[in-house]
Short mmCIF file of C-alpha atoms in Angstrom, two decimals:
data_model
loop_
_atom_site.label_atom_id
_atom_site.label_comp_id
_atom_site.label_asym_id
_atom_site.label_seq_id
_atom_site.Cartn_x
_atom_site.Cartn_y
_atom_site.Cartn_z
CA UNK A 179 396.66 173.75 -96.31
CA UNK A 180 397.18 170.72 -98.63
CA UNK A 181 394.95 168.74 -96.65
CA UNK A 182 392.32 171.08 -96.39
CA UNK A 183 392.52 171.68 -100.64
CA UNK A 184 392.02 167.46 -101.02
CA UNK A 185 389.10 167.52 -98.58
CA UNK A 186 387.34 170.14 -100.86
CA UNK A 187 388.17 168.68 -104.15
CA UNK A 188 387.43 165.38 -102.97
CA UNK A 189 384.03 166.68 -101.69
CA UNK A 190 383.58 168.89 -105.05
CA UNK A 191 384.44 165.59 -106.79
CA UNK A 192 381.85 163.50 -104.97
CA UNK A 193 378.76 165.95 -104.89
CA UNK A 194 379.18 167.38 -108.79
CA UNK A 195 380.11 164.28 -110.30
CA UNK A 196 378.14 163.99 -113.19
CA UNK A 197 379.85 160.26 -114.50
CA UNK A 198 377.20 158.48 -111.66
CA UNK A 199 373.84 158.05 -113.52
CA UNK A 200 375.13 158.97 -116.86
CA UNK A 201 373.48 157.30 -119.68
CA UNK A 202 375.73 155.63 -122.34
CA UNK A 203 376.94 158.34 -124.99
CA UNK A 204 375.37 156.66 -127.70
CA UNK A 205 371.75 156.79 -126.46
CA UNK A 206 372.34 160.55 -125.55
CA UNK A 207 373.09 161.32 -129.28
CA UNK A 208 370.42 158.87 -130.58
CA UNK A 209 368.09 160.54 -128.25
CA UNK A 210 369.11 164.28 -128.98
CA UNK A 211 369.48 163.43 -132.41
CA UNK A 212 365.82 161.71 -132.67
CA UNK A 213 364.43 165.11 -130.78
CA UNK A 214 366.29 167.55 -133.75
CA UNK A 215 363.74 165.96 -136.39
CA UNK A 216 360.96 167.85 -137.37
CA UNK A 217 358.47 165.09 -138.93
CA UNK A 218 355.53 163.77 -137.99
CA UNK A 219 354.53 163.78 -134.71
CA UNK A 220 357.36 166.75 -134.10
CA UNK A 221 355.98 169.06 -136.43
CA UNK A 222 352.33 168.36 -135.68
CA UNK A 223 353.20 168.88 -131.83
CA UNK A 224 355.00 172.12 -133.01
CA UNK A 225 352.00 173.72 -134.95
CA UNK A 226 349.52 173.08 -132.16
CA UNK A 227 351.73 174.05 -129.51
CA UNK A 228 352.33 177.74 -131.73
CA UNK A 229 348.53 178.47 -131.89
CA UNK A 230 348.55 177.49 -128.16
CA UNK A 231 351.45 180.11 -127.39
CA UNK A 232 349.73 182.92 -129.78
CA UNK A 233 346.32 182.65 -127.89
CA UNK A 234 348.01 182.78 -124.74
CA UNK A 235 349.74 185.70 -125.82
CA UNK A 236 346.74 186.98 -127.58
CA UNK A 237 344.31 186.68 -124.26
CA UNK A 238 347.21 187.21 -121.56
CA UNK A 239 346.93 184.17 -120.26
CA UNK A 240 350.24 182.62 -118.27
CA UNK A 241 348.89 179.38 -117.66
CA UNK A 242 348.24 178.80 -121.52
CA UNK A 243 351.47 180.23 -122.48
CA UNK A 244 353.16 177.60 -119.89
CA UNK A 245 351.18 175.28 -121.48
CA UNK A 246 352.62 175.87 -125.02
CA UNK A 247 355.93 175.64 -124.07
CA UNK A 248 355.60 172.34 -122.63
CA UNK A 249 354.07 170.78 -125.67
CA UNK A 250 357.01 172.08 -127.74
CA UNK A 251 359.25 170.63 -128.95
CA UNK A 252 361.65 173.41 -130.29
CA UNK A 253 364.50 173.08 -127.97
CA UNK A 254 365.20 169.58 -130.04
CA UNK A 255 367.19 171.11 -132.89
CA UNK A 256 369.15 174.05 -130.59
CA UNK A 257 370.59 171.04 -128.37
CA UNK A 258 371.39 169.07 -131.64
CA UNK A 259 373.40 171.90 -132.76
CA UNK A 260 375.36 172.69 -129.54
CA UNK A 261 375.81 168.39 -128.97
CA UNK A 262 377.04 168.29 -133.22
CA UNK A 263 379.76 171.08 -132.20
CA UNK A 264 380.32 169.40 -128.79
CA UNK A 265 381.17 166.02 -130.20
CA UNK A 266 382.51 167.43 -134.05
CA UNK A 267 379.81 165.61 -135.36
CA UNK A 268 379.33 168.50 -138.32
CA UNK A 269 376.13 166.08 -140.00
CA UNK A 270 374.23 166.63 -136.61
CA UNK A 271 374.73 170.82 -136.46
CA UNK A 272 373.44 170.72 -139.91
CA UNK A 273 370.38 168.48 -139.21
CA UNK A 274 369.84 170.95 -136.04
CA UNK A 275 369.96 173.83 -138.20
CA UNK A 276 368.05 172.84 -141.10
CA UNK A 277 364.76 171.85 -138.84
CA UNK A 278 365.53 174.62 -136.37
CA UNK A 279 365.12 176.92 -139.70
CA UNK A 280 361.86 175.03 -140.24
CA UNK A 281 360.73 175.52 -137.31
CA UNK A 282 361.18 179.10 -137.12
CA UNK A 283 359.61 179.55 -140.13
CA UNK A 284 357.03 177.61 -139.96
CA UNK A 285 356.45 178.94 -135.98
CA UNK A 286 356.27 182.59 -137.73
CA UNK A 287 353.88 181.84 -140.79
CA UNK A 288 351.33 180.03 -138.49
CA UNK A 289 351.32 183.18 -135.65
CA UNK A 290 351.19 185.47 -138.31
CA UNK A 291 348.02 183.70 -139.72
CA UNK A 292 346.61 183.31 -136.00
CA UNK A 293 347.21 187.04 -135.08
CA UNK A 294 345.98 187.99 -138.54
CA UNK A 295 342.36 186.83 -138.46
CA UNK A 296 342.09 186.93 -134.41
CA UNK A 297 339.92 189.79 -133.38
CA UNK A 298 342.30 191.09 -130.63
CA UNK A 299 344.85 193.24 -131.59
CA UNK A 300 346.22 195.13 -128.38
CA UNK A 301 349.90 194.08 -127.59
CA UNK A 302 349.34 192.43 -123.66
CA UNK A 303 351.97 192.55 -121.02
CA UNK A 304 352.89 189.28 -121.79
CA UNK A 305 353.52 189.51 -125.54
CA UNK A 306 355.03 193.02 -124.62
CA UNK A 307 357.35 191.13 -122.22
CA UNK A 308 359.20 189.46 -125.58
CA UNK A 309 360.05 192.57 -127.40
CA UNK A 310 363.13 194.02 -125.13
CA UNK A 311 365.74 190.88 -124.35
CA UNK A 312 368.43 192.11 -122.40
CA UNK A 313 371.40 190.37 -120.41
CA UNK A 314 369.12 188.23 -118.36
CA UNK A 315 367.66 186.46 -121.28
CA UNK A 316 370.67 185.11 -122.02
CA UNK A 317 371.83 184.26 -118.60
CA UNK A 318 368.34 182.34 -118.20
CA UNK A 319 368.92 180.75 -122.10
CA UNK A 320 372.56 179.79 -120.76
CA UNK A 321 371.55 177.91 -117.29
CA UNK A 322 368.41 176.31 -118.77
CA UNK A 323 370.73 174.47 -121.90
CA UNK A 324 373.06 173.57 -119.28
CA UNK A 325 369.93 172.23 -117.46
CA UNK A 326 368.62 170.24 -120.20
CA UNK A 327 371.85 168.81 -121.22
CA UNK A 328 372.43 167.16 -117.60
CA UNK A 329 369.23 165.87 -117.80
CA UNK A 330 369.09 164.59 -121.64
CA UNK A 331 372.58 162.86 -120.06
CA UNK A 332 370.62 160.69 -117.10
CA UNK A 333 369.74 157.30 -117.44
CA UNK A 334 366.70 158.10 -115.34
CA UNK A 335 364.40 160.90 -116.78
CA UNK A 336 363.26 164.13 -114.51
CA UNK A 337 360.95 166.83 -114.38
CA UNK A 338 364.04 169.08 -115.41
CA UNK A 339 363.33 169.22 -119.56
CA UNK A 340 359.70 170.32 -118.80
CA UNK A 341 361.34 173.20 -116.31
CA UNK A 342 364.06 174.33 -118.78
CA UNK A 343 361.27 174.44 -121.58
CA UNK A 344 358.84 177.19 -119.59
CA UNK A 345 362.42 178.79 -118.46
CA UNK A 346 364.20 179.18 -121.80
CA UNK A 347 360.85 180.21 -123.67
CA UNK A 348 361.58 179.34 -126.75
CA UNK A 349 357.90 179.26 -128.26
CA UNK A 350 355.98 182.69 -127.47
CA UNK A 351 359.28 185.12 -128.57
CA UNK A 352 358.48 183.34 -132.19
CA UNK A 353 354.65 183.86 -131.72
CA UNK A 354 355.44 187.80 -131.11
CA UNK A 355 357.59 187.91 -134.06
CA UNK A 356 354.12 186.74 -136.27
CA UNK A 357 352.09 189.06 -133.65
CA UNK A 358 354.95 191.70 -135.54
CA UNK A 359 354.22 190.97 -138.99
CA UNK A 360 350.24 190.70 -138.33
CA UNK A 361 350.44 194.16 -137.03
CA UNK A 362 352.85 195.52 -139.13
CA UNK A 363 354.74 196.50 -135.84
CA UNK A 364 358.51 196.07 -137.03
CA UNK A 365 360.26 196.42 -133.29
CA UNK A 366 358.42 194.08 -131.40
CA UNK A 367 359.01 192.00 -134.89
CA UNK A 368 362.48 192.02 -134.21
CA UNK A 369 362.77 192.35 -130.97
CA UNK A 370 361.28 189.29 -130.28
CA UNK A 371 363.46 187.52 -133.24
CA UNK A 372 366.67 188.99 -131.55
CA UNK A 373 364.97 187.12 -127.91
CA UNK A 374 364.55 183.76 -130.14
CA UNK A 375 367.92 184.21 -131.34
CA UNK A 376 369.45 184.85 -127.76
CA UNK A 377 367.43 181.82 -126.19
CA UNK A 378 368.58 179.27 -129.33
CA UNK A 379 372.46 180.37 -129.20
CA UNK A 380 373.07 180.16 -125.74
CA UNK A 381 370.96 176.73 -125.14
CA UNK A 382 373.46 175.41 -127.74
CA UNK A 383 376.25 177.04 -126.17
CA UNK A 384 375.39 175.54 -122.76
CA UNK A 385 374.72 172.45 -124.28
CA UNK A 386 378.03 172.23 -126.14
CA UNK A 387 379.72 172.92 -122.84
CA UNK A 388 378.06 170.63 -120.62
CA UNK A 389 378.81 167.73 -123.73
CA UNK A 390 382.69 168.43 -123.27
CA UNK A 391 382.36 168.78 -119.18
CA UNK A 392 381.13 164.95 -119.44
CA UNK A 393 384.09 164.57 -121.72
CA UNK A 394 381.99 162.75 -124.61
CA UNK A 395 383.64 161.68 -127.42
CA UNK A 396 384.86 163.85 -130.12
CA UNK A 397 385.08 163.10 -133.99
CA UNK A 398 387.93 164.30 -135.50
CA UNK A 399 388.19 167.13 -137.82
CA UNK A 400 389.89 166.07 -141.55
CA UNK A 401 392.38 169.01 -140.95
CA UNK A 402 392.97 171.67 -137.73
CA UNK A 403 392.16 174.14 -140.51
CA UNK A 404 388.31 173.48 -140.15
CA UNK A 405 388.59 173.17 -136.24
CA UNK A 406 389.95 176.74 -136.06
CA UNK A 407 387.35 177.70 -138.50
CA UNK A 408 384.66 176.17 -136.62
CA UNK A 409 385.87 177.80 -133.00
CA UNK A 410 385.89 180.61 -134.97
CA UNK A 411 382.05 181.10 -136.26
CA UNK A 412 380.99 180.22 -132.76
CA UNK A 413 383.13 182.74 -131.15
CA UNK A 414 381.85 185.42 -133.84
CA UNK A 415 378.34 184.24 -133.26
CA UNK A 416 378.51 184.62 -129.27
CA UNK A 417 379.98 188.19 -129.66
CA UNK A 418 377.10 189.49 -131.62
CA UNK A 419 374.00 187.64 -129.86
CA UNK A 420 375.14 189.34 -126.54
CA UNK A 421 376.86 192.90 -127.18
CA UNK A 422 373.56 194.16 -128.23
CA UNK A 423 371.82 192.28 -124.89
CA UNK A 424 374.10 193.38 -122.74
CA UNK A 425 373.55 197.18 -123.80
CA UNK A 426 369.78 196.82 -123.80
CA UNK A 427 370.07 195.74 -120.09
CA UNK A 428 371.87 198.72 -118.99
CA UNK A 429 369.35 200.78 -120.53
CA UNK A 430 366.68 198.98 -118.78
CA UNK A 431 368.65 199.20 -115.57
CA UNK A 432 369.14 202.94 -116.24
CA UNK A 433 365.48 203.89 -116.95
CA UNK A 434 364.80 201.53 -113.35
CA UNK A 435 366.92 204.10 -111.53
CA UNK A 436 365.34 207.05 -113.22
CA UNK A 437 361.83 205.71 -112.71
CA UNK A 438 362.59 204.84 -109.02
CA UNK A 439 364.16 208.61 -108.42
CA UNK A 440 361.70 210.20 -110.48
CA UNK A 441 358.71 208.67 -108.26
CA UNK A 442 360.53 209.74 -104.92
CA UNK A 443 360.75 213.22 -106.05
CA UNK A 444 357.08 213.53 -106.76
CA UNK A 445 355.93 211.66 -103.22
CA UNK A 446 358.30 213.56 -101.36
CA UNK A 447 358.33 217.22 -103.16
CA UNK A 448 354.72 217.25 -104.42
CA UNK A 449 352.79 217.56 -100.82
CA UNK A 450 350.59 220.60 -100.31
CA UNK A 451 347.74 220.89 -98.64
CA UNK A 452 345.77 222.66 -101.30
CA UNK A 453 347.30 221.50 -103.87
CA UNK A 454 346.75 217.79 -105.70
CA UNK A 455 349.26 215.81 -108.03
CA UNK A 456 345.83 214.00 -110.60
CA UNK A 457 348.77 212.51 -113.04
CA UNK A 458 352.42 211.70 -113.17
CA UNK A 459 354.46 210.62 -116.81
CA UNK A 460 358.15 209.48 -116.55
CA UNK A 461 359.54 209.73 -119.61
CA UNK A 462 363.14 208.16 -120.66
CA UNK A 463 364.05 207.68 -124.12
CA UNK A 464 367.66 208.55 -125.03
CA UNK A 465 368.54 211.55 -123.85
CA UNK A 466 365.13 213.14 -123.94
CA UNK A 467 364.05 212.66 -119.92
CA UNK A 468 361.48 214.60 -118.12
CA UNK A 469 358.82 214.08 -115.12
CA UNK A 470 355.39 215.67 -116.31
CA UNK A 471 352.89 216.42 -113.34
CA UNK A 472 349.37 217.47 -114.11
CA UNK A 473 347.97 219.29 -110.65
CA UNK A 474 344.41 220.35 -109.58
CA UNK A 475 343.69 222.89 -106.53
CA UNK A 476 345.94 226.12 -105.93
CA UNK A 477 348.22 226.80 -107.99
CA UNK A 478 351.94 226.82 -107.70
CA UNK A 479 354.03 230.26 -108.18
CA UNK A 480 356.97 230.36 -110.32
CA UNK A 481 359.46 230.99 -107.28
CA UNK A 482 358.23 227.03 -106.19
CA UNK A 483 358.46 225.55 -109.13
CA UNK A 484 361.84 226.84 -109.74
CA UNK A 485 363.01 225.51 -105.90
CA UNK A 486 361.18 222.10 -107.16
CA UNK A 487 363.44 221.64 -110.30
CA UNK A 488 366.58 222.93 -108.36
CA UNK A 489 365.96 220.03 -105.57
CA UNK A 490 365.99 217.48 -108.82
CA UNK A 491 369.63 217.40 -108.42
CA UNK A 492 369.27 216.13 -105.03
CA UNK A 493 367.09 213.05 -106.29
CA UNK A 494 370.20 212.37 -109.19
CA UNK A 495 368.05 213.61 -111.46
CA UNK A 496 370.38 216.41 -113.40
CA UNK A 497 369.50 217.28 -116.83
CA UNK A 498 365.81 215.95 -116.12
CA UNK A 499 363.25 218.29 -117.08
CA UNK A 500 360.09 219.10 -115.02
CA UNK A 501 357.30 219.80 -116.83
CA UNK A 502 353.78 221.08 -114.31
CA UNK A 503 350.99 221.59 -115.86
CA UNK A 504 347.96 223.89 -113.47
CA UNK A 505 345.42 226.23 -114.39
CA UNK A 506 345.02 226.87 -117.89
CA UNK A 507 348.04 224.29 -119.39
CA UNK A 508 346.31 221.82 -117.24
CA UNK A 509 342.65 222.51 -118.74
CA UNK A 510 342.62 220.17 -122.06
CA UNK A 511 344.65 217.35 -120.01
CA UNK A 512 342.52 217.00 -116.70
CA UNK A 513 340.91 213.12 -117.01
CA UNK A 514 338.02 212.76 -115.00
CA UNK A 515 339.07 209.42 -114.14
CA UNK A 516 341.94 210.55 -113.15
CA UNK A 517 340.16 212.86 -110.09
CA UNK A 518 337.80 210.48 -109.62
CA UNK A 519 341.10 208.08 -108.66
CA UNK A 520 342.96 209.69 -107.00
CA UNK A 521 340.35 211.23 -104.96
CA UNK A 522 339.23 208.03 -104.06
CA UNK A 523 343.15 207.00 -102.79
CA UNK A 524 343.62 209.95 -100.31
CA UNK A 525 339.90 208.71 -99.48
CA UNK A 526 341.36 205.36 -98.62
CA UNK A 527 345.04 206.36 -97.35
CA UNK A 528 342.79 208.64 -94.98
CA UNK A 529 340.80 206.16 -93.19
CA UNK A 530 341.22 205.31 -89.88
CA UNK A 531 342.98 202.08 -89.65
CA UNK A 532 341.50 199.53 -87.67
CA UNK A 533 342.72 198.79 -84.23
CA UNK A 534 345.70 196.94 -83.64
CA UNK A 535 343.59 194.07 -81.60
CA UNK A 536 341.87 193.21 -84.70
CA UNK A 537 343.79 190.57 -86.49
CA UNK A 538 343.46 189.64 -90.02
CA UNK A 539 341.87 186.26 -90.16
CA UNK A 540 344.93 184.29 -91.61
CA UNK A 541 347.11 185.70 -88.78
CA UNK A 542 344.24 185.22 -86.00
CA UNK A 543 344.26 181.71 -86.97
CA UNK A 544 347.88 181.01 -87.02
CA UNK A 545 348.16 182.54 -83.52
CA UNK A 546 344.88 180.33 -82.47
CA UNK A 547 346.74 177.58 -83.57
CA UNK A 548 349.96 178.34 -81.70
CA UNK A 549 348.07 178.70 -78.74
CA UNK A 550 346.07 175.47 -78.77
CA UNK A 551 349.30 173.58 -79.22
CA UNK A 552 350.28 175.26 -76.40
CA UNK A 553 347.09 174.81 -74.05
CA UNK A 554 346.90 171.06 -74.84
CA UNK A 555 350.15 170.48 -73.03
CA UNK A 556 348.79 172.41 -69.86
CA UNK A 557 345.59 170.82 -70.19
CA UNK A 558 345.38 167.47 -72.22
CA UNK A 559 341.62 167.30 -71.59
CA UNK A 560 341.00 170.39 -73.97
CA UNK A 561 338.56 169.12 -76.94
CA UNK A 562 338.43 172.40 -79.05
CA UNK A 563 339.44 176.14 -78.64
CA UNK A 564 338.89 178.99 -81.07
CA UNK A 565 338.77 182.94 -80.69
CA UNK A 566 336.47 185.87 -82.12
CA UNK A 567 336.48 189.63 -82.63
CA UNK A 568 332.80 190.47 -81.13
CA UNK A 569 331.23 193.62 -81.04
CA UNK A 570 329.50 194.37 -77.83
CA UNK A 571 326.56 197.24 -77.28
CA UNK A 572 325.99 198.46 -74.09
CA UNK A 573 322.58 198.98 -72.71
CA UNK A 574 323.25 202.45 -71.00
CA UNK A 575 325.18 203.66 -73.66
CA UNK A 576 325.12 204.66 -77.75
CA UNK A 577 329.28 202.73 -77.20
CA UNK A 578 329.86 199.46 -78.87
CA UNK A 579 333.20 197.47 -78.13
CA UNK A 580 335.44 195.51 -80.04
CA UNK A 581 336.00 192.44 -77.51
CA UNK A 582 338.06 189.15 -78.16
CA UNK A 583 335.64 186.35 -77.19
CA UNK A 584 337.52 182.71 -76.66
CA UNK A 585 335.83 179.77 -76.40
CA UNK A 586 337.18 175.79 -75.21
CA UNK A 587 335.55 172.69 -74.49
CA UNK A 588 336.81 170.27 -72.08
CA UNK A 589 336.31 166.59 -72.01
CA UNK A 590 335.55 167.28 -68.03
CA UNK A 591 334.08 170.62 -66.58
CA UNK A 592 336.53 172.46 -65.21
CA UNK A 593 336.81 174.07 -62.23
CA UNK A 594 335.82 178.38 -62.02
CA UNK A 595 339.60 178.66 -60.60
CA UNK A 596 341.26 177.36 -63.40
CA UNK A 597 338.41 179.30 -65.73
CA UNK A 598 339.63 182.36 -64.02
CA UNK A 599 343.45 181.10 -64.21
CA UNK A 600 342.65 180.41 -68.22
CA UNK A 601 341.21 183.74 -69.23
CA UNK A 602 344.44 185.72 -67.30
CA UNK A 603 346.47 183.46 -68.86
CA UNK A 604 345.16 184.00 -72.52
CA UNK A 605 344.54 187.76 -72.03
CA UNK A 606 348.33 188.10 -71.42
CA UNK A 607 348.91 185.87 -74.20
CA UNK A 608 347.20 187.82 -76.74
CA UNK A 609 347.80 191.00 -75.00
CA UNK A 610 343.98 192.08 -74.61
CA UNK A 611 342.97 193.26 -71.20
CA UNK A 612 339.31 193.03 -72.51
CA UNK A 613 339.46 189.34 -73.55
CA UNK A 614 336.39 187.06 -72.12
CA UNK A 615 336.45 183.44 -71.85
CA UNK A 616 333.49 181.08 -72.35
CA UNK A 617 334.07 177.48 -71.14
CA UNK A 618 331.41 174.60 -72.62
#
């Protein structure tokens, strides 16, 4: 049992040694520290890369977004804070803070002005996407400082810093806070603040961790009275970035489940013949939940609609309320667009599907390209194979035929035996009785 615990800390030791390839700690701190300064080229790469983030936001474009983050370089002043606590190097937390502060402000102010005269004013999924943080924000904020402090610790530079920038998203949650203030929309103003916050704590967190995992050296503190006070604020300041995170996840997880039930129940309850669901709102906010359904066709009696809310329970959907709205409750709500969709989906669903013979083209060819592997090892003369899906009229007949058509070329004609031999051998091995062979 001994042995067996060396062998794995031995291999633990060898594989997650960070000491091989470590830069010398003074460079990492010159380098970190040069990063937390927000003059000249800094700040000048900061503003552009905010009006980048805001259009992105602004058009819902990912790419430009991705872009933005990249250029930024915000994450300089978080990792100067969490190295400064790392290392008790109190000068370099306030020089982190101070420009981070900057930063933020100036990162809000310029937004605000971009979202302010920009034409577009509807909130897009991906500006929406930085209003509600929960638990996973800081889980991704936590990993991605950890990330960029390994790699700020190399002698040899990766592509890691430009992946922990686009992961830890630093930039566009500040561009939705000035999207916030534009609008006058408070919550996605502070929602998205709350996200910045989040991402900026927990990349100095990880940061501060990874620093003492490498064992850098420490200052020392004048007295162990400002040590305690110091692992005090940060202890304060963990508690309250991630209580509130932790309970916005569960409500997202929550409304998930209810969303997910709520959709079963109307697939599998809702199906009458005469009877069509046009609409479907799931509503969960607090503890006001309900599943509206608008229908079109017959209506449904009161005895059904009572046996559909009793089966709710069945779905875990107690204290849900249904809400149907037919006939006359349904009059003022019926969208055409609505009929006009979903009439056009039970068009589609309804279709005949195609037979199974007819591949899709990006499966046809991976087969064709199985097979060829395959018939140049039982034939090495082969110069070329391919297959089709032909349809075939007959002359007697109003019929047409779906037929697989494969075609080779040999180097040397080939005998009509082996023809013969080829086109049994291929019809078993695409299971089509009707396949013809053409040999050039």
């Amino acid at each position: 049992m001994r042995h067996l615990f060396l062998v794995i800390k031995r291999f633990l030791g060898i594989h997650f040694n960070l000491q091989k390839g470590k830069a010398d700690e003074s460079v990492i701190v010159d380098n970190i520290r040069n990063n937390t300064e927000f003059t000249g080229v800094n700040l000048w790469a900061l503003i552009f890369a905010i009006f980048i983030a805001s259009i992105g936001l602004n058009v819902n474009s990912t790419a430009v977004i991705i872009g933005a983050m990249l250029i930024s370089p915000i994450m300089g002043p978080v990792m100067g804070i969490g190295l400064g606590v790392g290392i008790n190097e109190l000068p370099l937390v306030k020089k982190g803070a101070k420009n981070l502060l900057i930063a933020t402000v100036i990162g809000i102010l310029a937004s605000t002005i971009y979202f302010l005269i920009s034409p577009l004013h509807d909130a897009k999924s991906e500006l929406l996407a930085r209003t509600s943080p929960s638990i996973w924000d800081v889980f991704i904020a936590f990993f991605g400082g950890g990330a960029g402090m390994v790699a700020a610790s190399r002698t040899e530079k990766s592509n890691v810093i430009p992946g922990v920038a686009i992961a830890t998203a630093l930039m566009p949650p500040l561009c939705t806070a000035g999207f916030g203030l534009a609008t006058g929309n408070w919550l996605y103003f502070f929602g998205a603040i709350y996200l910045y916050f989040i991402n900026s704590v927990f990349i100095a967190i990880a940061t501060y961790l990874v620093s003492r995992y490498l064992k850098m050296k420490r200052h020392q503190f004048d007295d162990t009275e400002n040590k305690k006070k110091a692992t005090t604020y940060i202890v304060i300041i963990v508690v309250i970035t991630i209580i509130p995170s932790v309970f916005m996840a569960y409500r997202i997880v929550q409304k998930s489940f209810f969303e997910t039930s709520a959709q079963k129940f109307v697939d599998e309850q809702f199906v009458y013949p005469n009877t069509q669901v046009v609409s479907k709102i799931y509503q969960y906010k607090g503890k006001e939940k309900f599943i509206e359904v608008l229908l079109i066709g017959n209506q449904l009696n009161t005895k059904t609609i009572d046996s559909l809310k009793g089966n709710l329970k069945k779905y875990g959907l107690e204290g849900v309320r249904l809400i149907v709205r037919q006939g006359l409750d349904a009059r003022h709500q019926v969208d055409l667009s609505q009929i006009k969709a979903s009439i056009l989906e039970d068009v589609f669903n309804n279709m005949p599907k195609p037979d199974t013979v007819k591949k899709p083209i990006a499966a046809a060819v991976k087969i064709d390209s199985v097979v060829f592997k395959e018939l140049k090892v039982l034939y090495p003369g082969i110069k070329s194979f391919g297959t089709n899906q032909t349809i075939v009229q007959n002359a007697d007949t109003t019929r047409r035929d779906t037929v697989t058509m494969a075609v080779m070329a040999f180097k040397k004609r080939v005998s009509k035996a082996d023809e013969h031999k080829l086109q049994e051998w291929l019809r078993t091995r695409y299971q089509s009785a009707s396949l013809k062979l053409v040999v050039q």
